[in-house]
Coordinates of C-alpha atoms and ligand atoms in Angstrom, one line a residue:
Chain A
X905 CA -8.1 264.9 246.9
X906 CA -7.7 268.6 247.5
X907 CA -10.5 270.8 248.6
X908 CA -10.4 272.4 245.2
X909 CA -10.9 269.2 243.4
X910 CA -13.8 268.1 245.6
X911 CA -15.4 271.4 245.0
X912 CA -14.9 271.0 241.3
X913 CA -16.7 267.6 241.5
X914 CA -19.7 269.1 243.2
X915 CA -19.9 271.7 240.5
X916 CA -19.0 269.6 237.6
X917 CA -21.8 267.8 236.0
X918 CA -20.8 265.6 233.2
X919 CA -24.2 265.4 231.6
X920 CA -23.0 267.4 228.6
X921 CA -20.1 265.0 228.1
X922 CA -22.5 262.2 228.3
X923 CA -24.9 263.8 225.8
X924 CA -22.2 264.6 223.4
X925 CA -20.8 261.0 223.4
X926 CA -24.3 259.5 222.8
X927 CA -25.1 261.9 220.1
X928 CA -21.7 261.5 218.4
X929 CA -22.1 257.7 218.4
X930 CA -25.5 258.2 216.8
X931 CA -24.0 260.3 214.1
X932 CA -21.2 257.9 213.6
X933 CA -23.7 255.1 213.0
X934 CA -25.9 257.3 210.8
X935 CA -23.0 258.5 208.6
X936 CA -21.7 254.9 208.3
X937 CA -25.0 253.7 207.2
X938 CA -25.2 256.4 204.6
X939 CA -21.8 255.5 203.3
X940 CA -22.6 251.8 203.3
X941 CA -25.7 252.5 201.3
X942 CA -23.6 254.4 198.8
X943 CA -20.9 251.9 198.5
X944 CA -21.0 249.2 195.9
X945 CA -18.3 247.4 197.7
X946 CA -20.1 247.5 201.0
X947 CA -23.3 246.4 199.3
X948 CA -21.5 243.4 197.9
X949 CA -20.3 242.6 201.4
X950 CA -23.7 242.7 202.8
X951 CA -24.9 240.4 200.1
X952 CA -22.1 238.0 200.9
X953 CA -22.9 238.2 204.6
X954 CA -26.5 237.2 204.1
X955 CA -25.5 234.5 201.6
X956 CA -26.5 235.8 198.2
X957 CA -24.1 234.3 195.8
X958 CA -25.4 235.6 192.5
X959 CA -27.0 239.0 192.9
X960 CA -29.0 240.5 190.1
X961 CA -28.4 243.9 188.7
X962 CA -30.4 246.6 190.4
X963 CA -31.0 249.7 188.4
X964 CA -33.9 251.3 190.2
X965 CA -33.9 255.1 190.3
X966 CA -32.6 257.3 193.0
X967 CA -35.4 258.3 195.4
X968 CA -33.8 259.6 198.4
X969 CA -30.0 259.9 198.3
X970 CA -28.0 258.3 201.0
X971 CA -30.9 256.4 202.5
X972 CA -31.0 252.7 202.1
X973 CA -34.1 251.2 203.6
X974 CA -32.2 248.0 203.9
X975 CA -31.0 249.5 207.1
X976 CA -34.3 250.1 208.6
X977 CA -35.0 248.4 211.9
X978 CA -36.7 245.0 211.7
X979 CA -40.4 245.2 211.2
X980 CA -43.1 243.2 213.0
X981 CA -44.5 242.1 209.6
X982 CA -42.6 241.5 206.5
X983 CA -42.1 244.7 204.6
X984 CA -40.5 244.9 201.3
X985 CA -37.2 246.7 201.5
X986 CA -36.3 249.2 199.0
X987 CA -32.8 250.5 198.2
X988 CA -33.1 254.2 197.8
X989 CA -29.6 255.1 197.3
X990 CA -28.6 257.0 194.2
X991 CA -28.1 254.6 191.3
X992 CA -28.3 254.4 187.6
X993 CA -31.9 254.9 186.5
X994 CA -33.5 252.1 184.6
X995 CA -36.9 251.3 186.1
X996 CA -37.9 248.7 183.6
X997 CA -34.7 246.8 184.2
X998 CA -35.3 247.0 187.8
X999 CA -38.8 245.5 187.5
X1000 CA -37.6 242.9 185.2
X1001 CA -35.4 241.6 187.9
X1002 CA -38.6 240.5 189.7
X1003 CA -41.2 240.3 186.9
X1004 CA -43.7 238.3 188.9
X1005 CA -43.9 240.7 191.8
X1006 CA -46.2 243.7 191.6
X1007 CA -45.0 247.0 192.9
X1008 CA -45.0 247.0 196.6
X1009 CA -45.4 249.8 199.1
X1010 CA -42.4 251.6 200.2
X1011 CA -41.5 251.9 203.7
X1012 CA -40.1 254.9 205.5
X1013 CA -36.7 254.7 207.1
X1014 CA -38.3 254.5 210.4
X1015 CA -40.7 251.8 209.4
X1016 CA -43.8 253.7 208.3
X1017 CA -45.3 252.8 205.0
X1018 CA -45.3 255.8 202.8
X1019 CA -47.2 254.4 199.9
X1020 CA -46.5 253.4 196.3
X1021 CA -47.0 256.7 194.6
X1022 CA -43.5 257.8 194.5
X1023 CA -42.4 260.9 192.6
X1024 CA -39.9 260.6 189.8
X1025 CA -41.2 257.3 188.7
X1026 CA -39.2 255.4 191.2
X1027 CA -39.7 251.7 191.1
X1028 CA -39.4 249.5 194.1
X1029 CA -36.6 247.1 193.9
X1030 CA -38.3 243.8 194.7
X1031 CA -35.2 241.8 194.5
X1032 CA -34.6 243.1 198.0
X1033 CA -37.2 240.8 199.4
X1034 CA -35.5 237.6 199.9
X1035 CA -38.2 235.0 200.6
X1036 CA -35.8 232.8 202.5
X1037 CA -35.5 235.6 205.0
X1038 CA -38.9 237.0 205.0
X1039 CA -40.3 235.1 207.9
X1040 CA -37.4 236.1 210.1
X1041 CA -38.3 239.7 209.9
X1042 CA -41.4 238.9 212.0
X1043 CA -39.3 238.7 215.1
X1044 CA -37.3 241.4 216.7
X1045 CA -35.2 238.8 218.5
X1046 CA -33.5 237.7 215.2
X1047 CA -33.3 240.9 213.3
X1048 CA -32.3 240.2 209.7
X1049 CA -31.6 243.0 207.4
X1050 CA -33.4 243.1 204.1
X1051 CA -30.9 244.6 201.8
X1052 CA -30.8 245.4 198.2
X1053 CA -29.5 242.1 197.0
X1054 CA -28.7 243.1 193.5
X1055 CA -25.5 244.4 192.1
X1056 CA -25.5 248.1 191.5
X1057 CA -23.6 250.3 189.2
X1058 CA -20.3 251.0 190.9
X1059 CA -20.4 254.0 193.2
X1060 CA -17.4 255.7 194.6
X1061 CA -16.6 253.8 197.7
X1062 CA -17.1 256.4 200.4
X1063 CA -17.2 254.0 203.3
X1064 CA -14.6 251.7 204.7
X1065 CA -16.7 248.8 203.5
X1066 CA -16.5 247.6 207.0
X1067 CA -19.9 246.1 207.6
X1068 CA -21.2 246.6 211.0
X1069 CA -24.3 245.1 212.4
X1070 CA -26.5 248.1 212.4
X1071 CA -29.6 245.9 212.7
X1072 CA -29.1 244.7 216.2
X1073 CA -31.9 246.8 217.7
X1074 CA -29.6 249.8 217.2
X1075 CA -32.3 252.3 216.9
X1076 CA -34.1 250.9 220.0
X1077 CA -30.9 251.2 221.9
X1078 CA -30.1 254.7 220.8
X1079 CA -33.6 255.9 221.5
X1080 CA -33.5 254.4 225.0
X1081 CA -30.2 256.1 225.7
X1082 CA -30.7 259.5 224.3
Chain B
X948 CA 13.9 228.9 208.6
X949 CA 14.7 232.4 209.7
X950 CA 12.5 234.1 207.1
X951 CA 9.5 232.2 208.3
X952 CA 9.6 234.1 211.6
X953 CA 6.5 236.1 212.3
X954 CA 7.0 239.8 212.1
X955 CA 5.8 242.1 214.8
X956 CA 6.2 245.7 215.5
X957 CA 7.5 245.9 219.0
X958 CA 8.4 244.1 222.3
X959 CA 8.4 246.1 225.5
X960 CA 10.8 244.4 227.9
X961 CA 10.1 245.2 231.5
X962 CA 13.6 244.8 232.8
X963 CA 12.7 245.1 236.4
X964 CA 9.7 245.7 238.6
X965 CA 11.8 248.1 240.8
X966 CA 11.3 251.8 240.4
X967 CA 12.7 254.8 242.3
X968 CA 9.5 256.8 241.7
X969 CA 6.1 256.1 243.2
X970 CA 3.7 257.4 240.5
X971 CA 0.0 257.4 241.3
X972 CA -0.7 256.6 237.7
X973 CA 1.6 253.6 237.4
X974 CA 0.0 251.0 235.2
X975 CA 2.0 248.2 236.6
X976 CA 0.4 245.9 239.0
X977 CA 3.7 245.4 240.8
X978 CA 3.8 249.1 241.8
X979 CA 1.8 248.2 244.9
X980 CA 4.8 246.8 246.8
X981 CA 7.5 248.6 244.9
X982 CA 8.1 245.4 242.9
X983 CA 9.3 243.3 245.8
X984 CA 6.9 240.4 245.2
X985 CA 7.8 240.3 241.5
X986 CA 11.5 241.2 241.3
X987 CA 13.4 240.7 238.1
X988 CA 15.0 237.9 236.2
X989 CA 18.7 237.3 236.8
X990 CA 21.0 238.6 234.1
X991 CA 21.8 235.4 232.4
X992 CA 18.1 234.3 232.2
X993 CA 17.0 237.7 231.0
X994 CA 19.6 237.8 228.2
X995 CA 18.7 234.3 227.1
X996 CA 15.0 235.1 227.0
X997 CA 15.5 238.3 225.0
X998 CA 17.7 236.4 222.6
X999 CA 15.1 233.7 222.2
X1000 CA 12.3 236.2 221.7
X1001 CA 14.2 238.0 219.0
X1002 CA 15.3 234.8 217.3
X1003 CA 11.8 233.4 217.1
X1004 CA 9.9 236.6 216.2
X1005 CA 11.2 239.4 214.0
X1006 CA 10.4 242.5 216.1
X1007 CA 11.1 245.8 214.5
X1008 CA 12.3 247.2 217.8
X1009 CA 12.2 246.7 221.5
X1010 CA 11.2 249.2 224.2
X1011 CA 13.1 248.9 227.4
X1012 CA 11.0 249.8 230.3
X1013 CA 10.3 248.6 233.8
X1014 CA 9.9 249.7 236.6
X1015 CA 12.8 252.0 235.9
X1016 CA 15.0 250.3 233.3
X1017 CA 18.1 252.2 234.3
X1018 CA 17.8 250.6 237.7
X1019 CA 19.4 247.6 236.1
X1020 CA 23.1 247.9 235.3
X1021 CA 22.9 245.1 232.7
X1022 CA 20.6 247.3 230.5
X1023 CA 23.6 247.7 228.2
X1024 CA 24.0 243.9 227.9
X1025 CA 20.4 243.7 226.9
X1026 CA 21.0 246.3 224.3
X1027 CA 23.9 244.3 223.0
X1028 CA 21.6 241.3 222.4
X1029 CA 19.0 243.5 220.7
X1030 CA 21.6 245.1 218.4
X1031 CA 22.9 241.6 217.5
X1032 CA 19.5 240.9 216.1
X1033 CA 19.4 244.2 214.2
X1034 CA 16.3 245.4 216.0
X1035 CA 15.9 249.0 217.1
X1036 CA 15.9 250.2 220.7
X1037 CA 13.9 252.8 222.5
X1038 CA 13.7 253.4 226.2
X1039 CA 11.1 254.6 228.6
X1040 CA 12.6 256.1 231.8
X1041 CA 11.8 258.6 234.5
X1042 CA 15.2 260.1 233.9
X1043 CA 16.0 260.2 237.6
X1044 CA 18.8 257.6 237.6
X1045 CA 20.6 258.8 234.6
X1046 CA 24.1 259.9 235.4
X1047 CA 26.8 261.5 233.2
X1048 CA 28.4 258.0 232.9
X1049 CA 25.2 256.4 231.8
X1050 CA 24.3 259.1 229.3
X1051 CA 27.8 258.9 227.8
X1052 CA 27.7 255.1 227.6
X1053 CA 24.2 255.1 226.1
X1054 CA 25.0 257.5 223.2
X1055 CA 26.8 255.1 220.9
X1056 CA 23.9 252.7 221.1
X1057 CA 21.8 255.3 219.3
X1058 CA 18.4 254.5 220.8
X1059 CA 15.6 256.0 218.7
X1060 CA 14.8 258.0 221.8
X1061 CA 14.6 257.9 225.6
X1062 CA 11.1 258.9 226.6
X1063 CA 11.0 260.9 229.9
X1064 CA 7.7 262.0 231.6
X1065 CA 7.0 265.3 233.1
X1066 CA 3.5 265.7 234.7
X1067 CA 3.8 269.3 235.8
X1068 CA 5.5 272.5 234.7
X1069 CA 6.5 273.0 238.4
X1070 CA 8.2 270.8 240.9
X1071 CA 5.0 270.7 243.1
X1072 CA 2.8 269.7 240.3
X1073 CA 5.1 267.0 238.9
X1074 CA 5.8 265.6 242.3
X1075 CA 2.1 265.5 243.1
X1076 CA 2.0 262.7 240.5
X1077 CA 5.3 260.9 241.1
X1078 CA 6.3 261.5 244.7
X1079 CA 8.6 263.9 246.3
X1080 CA 12.2 264.6 245.3
X1081 CA 12.1 263.6 241.7
X1082 CA 11.5 266.8 239.6
X1083 CA 15.1 268.1 239.6
X1084 CA 16.5 264.6 239.0
X1085 CA 14.3 264.2 236.0
X1086 CA 15.3 267.6 234.5
X1087 CA 18.9 266.7 235.1
X1088 CA 18.5 263.4 233.4
X1089 CA 17.0 265.1 230.3
X1090 CA 19.8 267.6 230.2
X1091 CA 22.5 264.9 230.5
X1092 CA 20.9 262.8 227.7
X1093 CA 20.7 265.8 225.4
X1094 CA 24.2 266.9 226.3
X1095 CA 25.4 263.5 225.0
X1096 CA 23.4 263.6 221.9
X1097 CA 20.8 261.1 222.9
X1098 CA 17.3 261.9 221.5
X1099 CA 14.8 262.7 224.2
X1100 CA 11.1 262.4 223.6
X1101 CA 8.7 263.8 226.3
X1102 CA 5.6 262.3 227.8
X1103 CA 2.8 263.8 229.8
X1104 CA 0.5 261.5 231.6
X1105 CA -2.7 263.6 231.4
X1106 CA -4.8 263.2 234.5
X1107 CA -7.7 265.2 235.8
X1108 CA -5.1 267.0 238.0
X1109 CA -3.0 268.4 235.3
X1110 CA -5.1 268.4 232.1
X1111 CA -5.6 272.2 232.3
X1112 CA -1.8 272.7 232.5
X1113 CA -0.8 270.6 229.5
X1114 CA 0.2 273.7 227.6
X1115 CA 2.6 274.9 230.3
X1116 CA 4.1 271.4 230.5
X1117 CA 4.7 271.4 226.8
X1118 CA 6.3 274.9 227.1
X1119 CA 8.6 273.4 229.7
X1120 CA 9.5 270.6 227.4
X1121 CA 10.2 273.1 224.6
X1122 CA 12.5 275.1 226.9
X1123 CA 14.4 271.8 227.6
X1124 CA 14.8 271.3 223.8
X1125 CA 12.2 268.5 223.6
X1126 CA 9.8 268.9 220.7
X1127 CA 8.3 265.5 220.4
X1128 CA 5.9 264.6 223.2
X1129 CA 3.6 261.7 223.8
X1130 CA 0.3 262.8 225.3
X1131 CA -0.5 259.8 227.4
X1132 CA -4.1 260.1 228.5
X1133 CA -4.3 258.3 231.8
X1134 CA -5.5 254.7 231.3
X1135 CA -6.2 253.4 234.7
X1136 CA -4.8 249.9 235.0
X1137 CA -2.4 248.1 237.4
X1138 CA -1.8 250.3 240.4
X1139 CA -3.6 253.3 238.8
X1140 CA -6.9 251.4 238.7
X1141 CA -7.4 252.1 242.3
X1142 CA -6.7 255.8 241.7
X1143 CA -9.3 256.1 239.0
X1144 CA -11.6 258.6 240.9
X1145 CA -8.7 260.8 241.7
X1146 CA -6.9 260.7 238.3
X1147 CA -9.2 259.9 235.4
X1148 CA -9.7 262.9 233.2
X1149 CA -13.1 263.6 231.8
X1150 CA -13.9 264.3 228.2
X1151 CA -14.1 268.0 229.0
X1152 CA -10.7 267.8 230.7
X1153 CA -9.2 266.2 227.7
X1154 CA -10.6 268.8 225.3
X1155 CA -9.0 271.5 227.4
X1156 CA -5.7 269.6 227.2
X1157 CA -6.0 269.0 223.5
X1158 CA -6.8 272.6 222.7
X1159 CA -3.6 273.7 224.5
X1160 CA -1.6 270.9 222.7
X1161 CA -3.1 271.8 219.3
X1162 CA -1.9 275.4 219.7
X1163 CA 1.7 274.2 220.5
X1164 CA 1.6 271.8 217.6
X1165 CA 0.5 274.6 215.3
X1166 CA 2.6 277.5 216.5
X1167 CA 5.8 275.7 217.6
X1168 CA 5.7 272.7 215.3
X1169 CA 5.8 270.4 218.2
X1170 CA 5.3 266.7 217.3
X1171 CA 2.4 265.6 219.5
X1172 CA 0.8 262.2 219.6
X1173 CA -1.9 261.0 221.9
X1174 CA -0.7 257.5 222.9
X1175 CA -3.9 256.2 224.5
X1176 CA -7.1 255.7 222.5
X1177 CA -9.4 258.7 222.3
X1178 CA -12.5 257.1 220.8
X1179 CA -14.1 259.0 217.9
X1180 CA -17.4 259.1 219.8
X1181 CA -15.7 261.1 222.5
X1182 CA -13.4 263.4 220.6
X1183 CA -13.5 264.7 217.1
X1184 CA -10.0 264.0 215.9
X1185 CA -10.3 266.5 213.0
X1186 CA -10.6 269.4 215.5
X1187 CA -7.0 268.8 216.4
X1188 CA -5.1 268.6 213.1
X1189 CA -1.7 269.1 214.8
X1190 CA -2.1 266.2 217.2
X1191 CA -1.9 262.6 216.1
X1192 CA -4.3 260.0 217.4
X1193 CA -3.9 256.2 217.4
X1194 CA -5.9 253.2 218.5
X1195 CA -5.3 250.0 220.3
X1196 CA -3.0 247.9 218.1
X1197 CA -3.5 244.5 219.8
X1198 CA -4.0 241.8 217.3
X1199 CA -2.5 243.8 214.5
X1200 CA 1.0 243.8 213.1
X1201 CA 1.5 247.1 215.0
X1202 CA 1.1 245.4 218.4
X1203 CA 3.7 246.0 221.1
X1204 CA 3.8 242.9 223.3
X1205 CA 5.1 243.1 226.8
X1206 CA 7.7 240.7 228.2
X1207 CA 7.3 241.0 231.9
X1208 CA 9.8 240.8 234.8
X1209 CA 8.9 237.2 235.4
X1210 CA 9.5 236.3 231.7
X1211 CA 5.8 236.3 230.9
X1212 CA 4.4 237.5 227.6
X1213 CA 1.4 239.7 227.7
X1214 CA -0.7 241.6 225.1
X1215 CA 0.7 244.9 226.1
X1216 CA 2.3 246.6 229.1
X1217 CA -1.1 247.5 230.6
X1218 CA -2.7 244.1 230.3
X1219 CA -2.0 241.8 233.2
X1220 CA -3.2 238.5 231.7
X1221 CA -0.4 236.3 230.6
X1222 CA -0.3 234.8 227.1
X1223 CA 2.4 232.4 228.1
X1224 CA 6.0 232.1 229.3
X1225 CA 8.7 232.4 226.6
X1226 CA 11.0 230.1 228.4
X1227 CA 9.0 227.0 227.9
X1228 CA 7.1 228.0 224.8
X1229 CA 7.8 229.3 221.4
X1230 CA 7.4 233.1 221.1
X1231 CA 6.4 232.6 217.5
X1232 CA 3.4 230.5 218.7
X1233 CA 2.7 232.9 221.6
X1234 CA 2.3 235.9 219.3
X1235 CA -0.3 234.0 217.4
X1236 CA -2.2 232.6 220.4
X1237 CA -6.0 232.9 220.5
X1238 CA -5.7 235.5 223.2
X1239 CA -3.9 237.7 220.6
X1240 CA -5.6 236.7 217.4
X1241 CA -9.2 236.8 218.8
X1242 CA -8.6 240.0 220.8
X1243 CA -10.5 242.2 218.3
X1244 CA -13.4 239.9 217.8
X1245 CA -15.4 241.1 220.8
X1246 CA -16.2 244.6 221.7
X1247 CA -18.2 246.3 224.5
X1248 CA -21.9 246.3 224.3
X1249 CA -22.0 250.1 224.1
X1250 CA -20.1 249.9 220.9
X1251 CA -22.4 247.3 219.2
X1252 CA -23.9 249.6 216.7
X1253 CA -20.8 251.7 216.1
X1254 CA -19.0 251.5 212.7
X1255 CA -15.7 252.1 214.5
X1256 CA -15.9 249.2 216.8
X1257 CA -13.4 247.0 215.1
X1258 CA -10.8 249.7 214.9
X1259 CA -11.6 251.5 218.2
X1260 CA -12.5 248.5 220.3
X1261 CA -14.2 250.8 222.8
X1262 CA -10.9 252.3 223.8
X1263 CA -8.3 250.8 226.1
X1264 CA -9.4 247.3 227.0
X1265 CA -6.6 246.9 229.6
X1266 CA -8.0 249.7 231.7
X1267 CA -11.5 248.4 231.2
X1268 CA -10.6 245.0 232.5
X1269 CA -8.6 246.5 235.4
X1270 CA -11.3 248.8 236.6
X1271 CA -14.6 247.2 235.5
X1272 CA -13.7 243.6 235.2
X1273 CA -13.7 240.8 232.6
X1274 CA -16.1 240.5 229.8
X1275 CA -15.9 243.3 227.3
X1276 CA -15.7 246.3 229.4
X1277 CA -15.7 249.8 227.9
X1278 CA -12.6 251.9 228.5
X1279 CA -13.3 253.8 231.9
X1280 CA -12.5 257.0 230.0
X1281 CA -15.8 256.5 228.0
X1282 CA -17.6 254.5 230.7
X1283 CA -17.3 257.4 233.2
X1284 CA -19.9 259.3 231.1
X1285 CA -22.1 256.5 229.7
X1286 CA -22.2 253.7 232.3
X1287 CA -24.6 254.8 235.0
X1288 CA -23.3 252.5 237.7
X1289 CA -19.7 253.5 237.2
X1290 CA -20.6 257.1 237.0
X1291 CA -22.4 256.9 240.3
X1292 CA -19.4 255.1 241.8
X1293 CA -17.0 257.8 240.7
X1294 CA -19.3 260.5 242.1
X1295 CA -19.5 258.8 245.5
X1296 CA -15.7 258.2 245.5
X1297 CA -15.0 261.8 244.7
X1298 CA -17.3 263.0 247.5
X1299 CA -15.3 260.7 249.8
X1300 CA -18.3 258.5 250.4
X1301 CA -17.0 255.2 249.2
X1302 CA -13.7 254.4 247.5
X1303 CA -13.8 252.5 244.2
X1304 CA -12.3 249.0 244.6
X1305 CA -11.3 248.2 241.0
X1306 CA -11.8 244.7 239.5
X1307 CA -8.1 243.9 239.5
X1308 CA -8.0 244.4 243.3
X1309 CA -11.0 242.3 243.8
X1310 CA -9.5 239.6 241.7
X1311 CA -6.2 239.6 243.6
X1312 CA -8.1 239.5 246.9
X1313 CA -10.0 236.5 245.8
X1314 CA -6.9 234.5 244.7
Ligands
SF4_983 S1 -16.3 251.8 219.2 FE1 -17.3 252.4 221.1 S2 -15.9 253.8 222.1 FE2 -15.2 253.6 220.0 S3 -16.2 255.3 218.9 FE3 -17.6 253.6 218.7 S4 -19.0 253.8 220.4 FE4 -17.3 255.0 220.9
SF4_984 S1 -5.2 247.6 225.8 FE1 -4.6 248.5 223.8 S2 -4.9 250.7 224.1 FE2 -4.8 249.8 226.1 S3 -2.7 250.0 226.7 FE3 -3.0 247.9 225.8 S4 -2.4 248.2 223.6 FE4 -2.8 250.3 224.5

């Protein structure tokens, strides 16, 4: 190696390259999750992945565009998951999907409970709580996504529909690394 | 039944392990001893094997490579076999052995192109990569090919030594009348795995190179393609609209298999692991072997959350295996920035404290 190159190495610190790569990966994950939440096709794929053969229509109102709490990290206790992606608004229909369930607290995308008093009359989509899977959310070892299991009004498919496993302690991992 | 043949994109035929150049970035394992331990198949055996491969699998085209393919005089016999099957031909050469007679004889075969590499705009810089005494011969080879109407496509192996000079090398290609150039970001495998500290460009290096390339693509309408993966977490492809990017095609219909100088079929020219030997087995079965079909099922741990993992695969797996070892290693191009152990190794090697012994060397030493 020439003297010049050795000198360059002493001077060159790749921490910016490193930071950019980690941050870009985080953004790639985030944007993919947003598009998954927006995509009816992707939603169907998730449902198939977790074994829901006959999803119910989900017509709950938009609360926070592009955020689907289905993709929140696994919680220590079962927390009802709410699909917050923009959809056709029909709260009654949504509740009628799960008539026996009372409205349940919403959870924030990073896991905090934000309460039930949501503006805009948003109704939690209780169909997302799949009792067969509920117990599994108590362990971080076997993270299982709680997704909106119901069929939604078709949205423009903005994602590839390529379902990744964003639930595998992704946020833990990204937090550790950044 | 002929129509039931599987269709695949390409077969790279490594005609010989001999090469007149001694490139530091050579991805062939056999570069170590100039190909002596590997050699090449005798003509009859080679022709029969190529014929068998093209009978059993419908390849769109073959890429004749090596070593240096023009080191074999029977290269034209191989092309005759390929033409008989109606497949296209392209050739990767260093240009140094091309004579007037070869260029003249080659022209009627109408190869899609002969790809010739220049790693520097000057003799010194090019020869710093490939060894002394080759620059003028390569330029002469390009001129002869062009003089006889053979399409020449350029290639730059982008290393940390020449990344900042990519624009000048592209200008040199343009002066030679070559407007289509492959930007081959160094992927350290084979012999080059041991040169990883010296040659591997960083993300910043590649951005400098790509900015220069983008300007040539835009202003001079050069046709530029990066031929090694540049993962989307490393580079924003949209920033370089006049440069094309691709990904690893293994396991897809776009895969280019490698038929090595011992008659072995591999996943690509950079991968050293053998899928099987075409002489004793059916190529149709080999191209669908688990080593091929399951290639995309596993990806590096770093990529677990990434939505691109099934298309990107974490970059070039061959260089990952060569440098970092089996498992699902990340492409060293990415790992150099995010794998702490490897990062430290590179730093130490570049300070001259401890050389990096790549996994492929360790493996060979233990056999
Ligand atoms: S798959 Fe891996 S290397 Fe490719 S973009 Fe994603 S994180 Fe980066
Ligand atoms: S492993 Fe994939 S990216 Fe790397 S050289 Fe082979 S085909 Fe290309």
